[in-house]
């Protein structure tokens, strides 16, 4: 069976069996994960995995997976308990679990290598078990960014291509063993600019939404130099694409100027909308169907003062779909928006959490918010403002209160970027995994 047809059948089976719905009784974990991922954490997470950029002359200088103990009941709470170096610097950036949560895939934006870590055998001490080095050769893309679990597959959204290292790119599909399966180019017709960034799926709506950023030539250039180059500043994405999940074909290109980055579907049952933020124009955009049933995108709120380019980067939506955390990198601020009316988000809280701040991950119960500092090696601030940390805050609905800070520079670890939660054996929900059995079986019948 052809790989594209096989993938379409696999996704069709997943949609048909409705694995996107997560039973309320097992809702735990962080709020930003693929809906196909089984084994959600029950309650308090034990570990925080941090994909960390190497810095020349700092420690071993290499990219690494760093594990923090984040269970308050542990004697090592707030401490680094493990680190696994990959032996080189490749611009460590994002990562994602496989659907069975046994493995964590992590990529490098510069060298396009993908590292697979076993986080199941000993969750406290991940082990590097595979390096995938054929991403560019097999797909024609570079800069693997988003790692999004599908049933038995990993969907990888890229930022660039290996011809001109510009923004025209696409998505690649691998099986969970690390074998290349298929590729899907971002559309360059019907208003498409071909750029890519994040991927987010709503299985019940048969919808996959992608966003756009910029190519390797730009993201590997010093930010100060880039800002002064008018031609380079025009090379940023201005679109989002709504895809038919069953066919993996683009259905509509949405005009969203200003580099729309992270995408979050509302997790509240019955909601049919997603939200993003534009880095360059500092806007919150809502993607929702209009009265005729057609997907539309429109800006619904402003983040900070756009004239000062606060640079909104990461987002985290609350489990009830009523709140949104937004980190703005340039002013080091973490903001909370009330989105109970997604048509009119309102900023209700803000706190300067560092000289620079990038990623935000919150627990499903909304009580814990983790922040990390690094954006890109050449975009991070210089001198004393080049803080490199992971911080944990407690959130009581009114105030963020710092619980701990891990200084990655002081510990000679590097630049802290993407974070994922882990837990000890026996701490995962079996109910979520049961929901995966039907589509997995369908895939085996299809010839997996």
PDB file of N, CA, C and O in Angstrom, residues 28-31 33 37 41 43-49 70 95 97 101 104 119 361-364 368-370 392 419-423 428:
ATOM      1  N   UNK A  28      -5.186  15.044  33.213  1.00  0.00           N
ATOM      2  CA  UNK A  28      -4.053  15.442  34.030  1.00  0.00           C
ATOM      3  C   UNK A  28      -2.985  15.930  33.071  1.00  0.00           C
ATOM      4  O   UNK A  28      -3.291  16.316  31.953  1.00  0.00           O
ATOM      5  N   UNK A  29      -1.725  15.920  33.482  1.00  0.00           N
ATOM      6  CA  UNK A  29      -0.645  16.224  32.553  1.00  0.00           C
ATOM      7  C   UNK A  29      -0.590  17.699  32.192  1.00  0.00           C
ATOM      8  O   UNK A  29      -1.241  18.533  32.823  1.00  0.00           O
ATOM      9  N   UNK A  30       0.183  18.048  31.164  1.00  0.00           N
ATOM     10  CA  UNK A  30       0.212  19.420  30.678  1.00  0.00           C
ATOM     11  C   UNK A  30      -0.849  19.575  29.593  1.00  0.00           C
ATOM     12  O   UNK A  30      -1.318  18.591  29.014  1.00  0.00           O
ATOM     13  N   UNK A  31      -1.220  20.796  29.294  1.00  0.00           N
ATOM     14  CA  UNK A  31      -2.348  21.016  28.385  1.00  0.00           C
ATOM     15  C   UNK A  31      -1.944  21.052  26.916  1.00  0.00           C
ATOM     16  O   UNK A  31      -2.812  21.152  26.059  1.00  0.00           O
ATOM     17  N   UNK A  33      -0.441  18.883  24.324  1.00  0.00           N
ATOM     18  CA  UNK A  33       0.016  17.592  23.813  1.00  0.00           C
ATOM     19  C   UNK A  33      -0.869  17.162  22.651  1.00  0.00           C
ATOM     20  O   UNK A  33      -2.010  17.616  22.525  1.00  0.00           O
ATOM     21  N   UNK A  37      -1.921  11.117  22.000  1.00  0.00           N
ATOM     22  CA  UNK A  37      -0.949  10.586  22.950  1.00  0.00           C
ATOM     23  C   UNK A  37      -1.642   9.901  24.112  1.00  0.00           C
ATOM     24  O   UNK A  37      -2.500  10.491  24.777  1.00  0.00           O
ATOM     25  N   UNK A  41      -0.480  11.653  32.528  1.00  0.00           N
ATOM     26  CA  UNK A  41      -0.071  11.604  33.925  1.00  0.00           C
ATOM     27  C   UNK A  41      -1.275  11.843  34.832  1.00  0.00           C
ATOM     28  O   UNK A  41      -2.073  12.741  34.591  1.00  0.00           O
ATOM     29  N   UNK A  43      -2.380  13.391  37.928  1.00  0.00           N
ATOM     30  CA  UNK A  43      -2.007  14.310  38.993  1.00  0.00           C
ATOM     31  C   UNK A  43      -0.630  14.929  38.816  1.00  0.00           C
ATOM     32  O   UNK A  43      -0.245  15.304  37.717  1.00  0.00           O
ATOM     33  N   UNK A  44       0.112  15.029  39.911  1.00  0.00           N
ATOM     34  CA  UNK A  44       1.399  15.718  39.966  1.00  0.00           C
ATOM     35  C   UNK A  44       2.448  15.040  39.087  1.00  0.00           C
ATOM     36  O   UNK A  44       2.702  13.836  39.196  1.00  0.00           O
ATOM     37  N   UNK A  45       3.082  15.822  38.208  1.00  0.00           N
ATOM     38  CA  UNK A  45       4.197  15.320  37.417  1.00  0.00           C
ATOM     39  C   UNK A  45       5.422  15.119  38.324  1.00  0.00           C
ATOM     40  O   UNK A  45       5.566  15.786  39.352  1.00  0.00           O
ATOM     41  N   UNK A  46       6.299  14.182  37.947  1.00  0.00           N
ATOM     42  CA  UNK A  46       7.506  13.914  38.724  1.00  0.00           C
ATOM     43  C   UNK A  46       8.743  14.561  38.112  1.00  0.00           C
ATOM     44  O   UNK A  46       9.658  14.961  38.837  1.00  0.00           O
ATOM     45  N   UNK A  47       8.770  14.623  36.781  1.00  0.00           N
ATOM     46  CA  UNK A  47       9.971  15.090  36.093  1.00  0.00           C
ATOM     47  C   UNK A  47       9.626  16.140  35.046  1.00  0.00           C
ATOM     48  O   UNK A  47       8.513  16.159  34.504  1.00  0.00           O
ATOM     49  N   UNK A  48      10.594  16.999  34.778  1.00  0.00           N
ATOM     50  CA  UNK A  48      10.497  17.944  33.686  1.00  0.00           C
ATOM     51  C   UNK A  48      11.703  17.716  32.784  1.00  0.00           C
ATOM     52  O   UNK A  48      12.846  17.847  33.221  1.00  0.00           O
ATOM     53  N   UNK A  49      11.413  17.344  31.517  1.00  0.00           N
ATOM     54  CA  UNK A  49      12.476  17.167  30.538  1.00  0.00           C
ATOM     55  C   UNK A  49      12.695  18.503  29.821  1.00  0.00           C
ATOM     56  O   UNK A  49      11.734  19.119  29.346  1.00  0.00           O
ATOM     57  N   UNK A  70      10.638  17.488  39.783  1.00  0.00           N
ATOM     58  CA  UNK A  70       9.662  18.552  40.054  1.00  0.00           C
ATOM     59  C   UNK A  70       8.537  18.090  40.978  1.00  0.00           C
ATOM     60  O   UNK A  70       7.504  18.759  41.081  1.00  0.00           O
ATOM     61  N   UNK A  95      10.459  19.311  20.872  1.00  0.00           N
ATOM     62  CA  UNK A  95      10.404  17.864  21.018  1.00  0.00           C
ATOM     63  C   UNK A  95       8.960  17.430  21.214  1.00  0.00           C
ATOM     64  O   UNK A  95       8.067  18.258  21.433  1.00  0.00           O
ATOM     65  N   UNK A  97       6.402  13.651  22.369  1.00  0.00           N
ATOM     66  CA  UNK A  97       6.276  12.230  22.689  1.00  0.00           C
ATOM     67  C   UNK A  97       5.675  11.448  21.523  1.00  0.00           C
ATOM     68  O   UNK A  97       4.865  11.979  20.752  1.00  0.00           O
ATOM     69  N   UNK A 101       3.900   7.295  24.391  1.00  0.00           N
ATOM     70  CA  UNK A 101       4.648   8.055  25.386  1.00  0.00           C
ATOM     71  C   UNK A 101       5.929   7.373  25.858  1.00  0.00           C
ATOM     72  O   UNK A 101       6.560   7.810  26.832  1.00  0.00           O
ATOM     73  N   UNK A 104      10.674  10.093  23.412  1.00  0.00           N
ATOM     74  CA  UNK A 104      10.614  11.540  23.219  1.00  0.00           C
ATOM     75  C   UNK A 104      11.558  11.889  22.076  1.00  0.00           C
ATOM     76  O   UNK A 104      12.750  11.615  22.134  1.00  0.00           O
ATOM     77  N   UNK A 119      12.145   7.324  27.370  1.00  0.00           N
ATOM     78  CA  UNK A 119      11.742   7.919  28.650  1.00  0.00           C
ATOM     79  C   UNK A 119      10.808   6.978  29.405  1.00  0.00           C
ATOM     80  O   UNK A 119      10.139   7.381  30.355  1.00  0.00           O
ATOM     81  N   UNK A 361       4.729  26.091  30.021  1.00  0.00           N
ATOM     82  CA  UNK A 361       3.999  24.829  30.129  1.00  0.00           C
ATOM     83  C   UNK A 361       3.240  24.837  31.444  1.00  0.00           C
ATOM     84  O   UNK A 361       3.838  25.056  32.507  1.00  0.00           O
ATOM     85  N   UNK A 362       1.938  24.574  31.385  1.00  0.00           N
ATOM     86  CA  UNK A 362       1.139  24.575  32.617  1.00  0.00           C
ATOM     87  C   UNK A 362       0.537  23.200  32.847  1.00  0.00           C
ATOM     88  O   UNK A 362       0.284  22.435  31.915  1.00  0.00           O
ATOM     89  N   UNK A 363       0.311  22.896  34.107  1.00  0.00           N
ATOM     90  CA  UNK A 363      -0.340  21.640  34.458  1.00  0.00           C
ATOM     91  C   UNK A 363      -1.823  21.718  34.138  1.00  0.00           C
ATOM     92  O   UNK A 363      -2.412  22.806  34.083  1.00  0.00           O
ATOM     93  N   UNK A 364      -2.439  20.567  33.932  1.00  0.00           N
ATOM     94  CA  UNK A 364      -3.853  20.529  33.536  1.00  0.00           C
ATOM     95  C   UNK A 364      -4.758  21.141  34.596  1.00  0.00           C
ATOM     96  O   UNK A 364      -5.783  21.743  34.294  1.00  0.00           O
ATOM     97  N   UNK A 368       0.226  24.948  38.316  1.00  0.00           N
ATOM     98  CA  UNK A 368       1.673  25.065  38.155  1.00  0.00           C
ATOM     99  C   UNK A 368       1.995  25.554  36.743  1.00  0.00           C
ATOM    100  O   UNK A 368       1.450  25.044  35.760  1.00  0.00           O
ATOM    101  N   UNK A 369       2.905  26.517  36.668  1.00  0.00           N
ATOM    102  CA  UNK A 369       3.320  27.090  35.390  1.00  0.00           C
ATOM    103  C   UNK A 369       4.842  27.066  35.328  1.00  0.00           C
ATOM    104  O   UNK A 369       5.513  27.662  36.181  1.00  0.00           O
ATOM    105  N   UNK A 370       5.375  26.381  34.328  1.00  0.00           N
ATOM    106  CA  UNK A 370       6.826  26.306  34.127  1.00  0.00           C
ATOM    107  C   UNK A 370       7.227  27.249  32.993  1.00  0.00           C
ATOM    108  O   UNK A 370       6.545  27.323  31.959  1.00  0.00           O
ATOM    109  N   UNK A 392       9.672  27.471  38.069  1.00  0.00           N
ATOM    110  CA  UNK A 392       8.341  26.952  38.382  1.00  0.00           C
ATOM    111  C   UNK A 392       7.610  27.993  39.208  1.00  0.00           C
ATOM    112  O   UNK A 392       8.149  28.516  40.200  1.00  0.00           O
ATOM    113  N   UNK A 419      10.124  22.213  27.052  1.00  0.00           N
ATOM    114  CA  UNK A 419       9.899  21.412  28.248  1.00  0.00           C
ATOM    115  C   UNK A 419       8.759  20.422  28.032  1.00  0.00           C
ATOM    116  O   UNK A 419       7.782  20.723  27.362  1.00  0.00           O
ATOM    117  N   UNK A 420       8.899  19.238  28.609  1.00  0.00           N
ATOM    118  CA  UNK A 420       7.841  18.226  28.621  1.00  0.00           C
ATOM    119  C   UNK A 420       7.807  17.559  29.989  1.00  0.00           C
ATOM    120  O   UNK A 420       8.829  17.401  30.647  1.00  0.00           O
ATOM    121  N   UNK A 421       6.590  17.122  30.401  1.00  0.00           N
ATOM    122  CA  UNK A 421       6.416  16.491  31.707  1.00  0.00           C
ATOM    123  C   UNK A 421       6.660  14.988  31.625  1.00  0.00           C
ATOM    124  O   UNK A 421       6.319  14.336  30.632  1.00  0.00           O
ATOM    125  N   UNK A 422       7.185  14.435  32.717  1.00  0.00           N
ATOM    126  CA  UNK A 422       7.344  12.988  32.845  1.00  0.00           C
ATOM    127  C   UNK A 422       6.899  12.533  34.221  1.00  0.00           C
ATOM    128  O   UNK A 422       6.713  13.352  35.129  1.00  0.00           O
ATOM    129  N   UNK A 423       6.730  11.220  34.369  1.00  0.00           N
ATOM    130  CA  UNK A 423       6.284  10.679  35.660  1.00  0.00           C
ATOM    131  C   UNK A 423       6.865   9.302  35.887  1.00  0.00           C
ATOM    132  O   UNK A 423       7.312   8.619  34.954  1.00  0.00           O
ATOM    133  N   UNK A 428       0.658   6.720  35.139  1.00  0.00           N
ATOM    134  CA  UNK A 428      -0.037   7.086  33.910  1.00  0.00           C
ATOM    135  C   UNK A 428      -1.422   6.453  33.835  1.00  0.00           C
ATOM    136  O   UNK A 428      -1.653   5.354  34.336  1.00  0.00           O
TER     137      UNK A 428
END
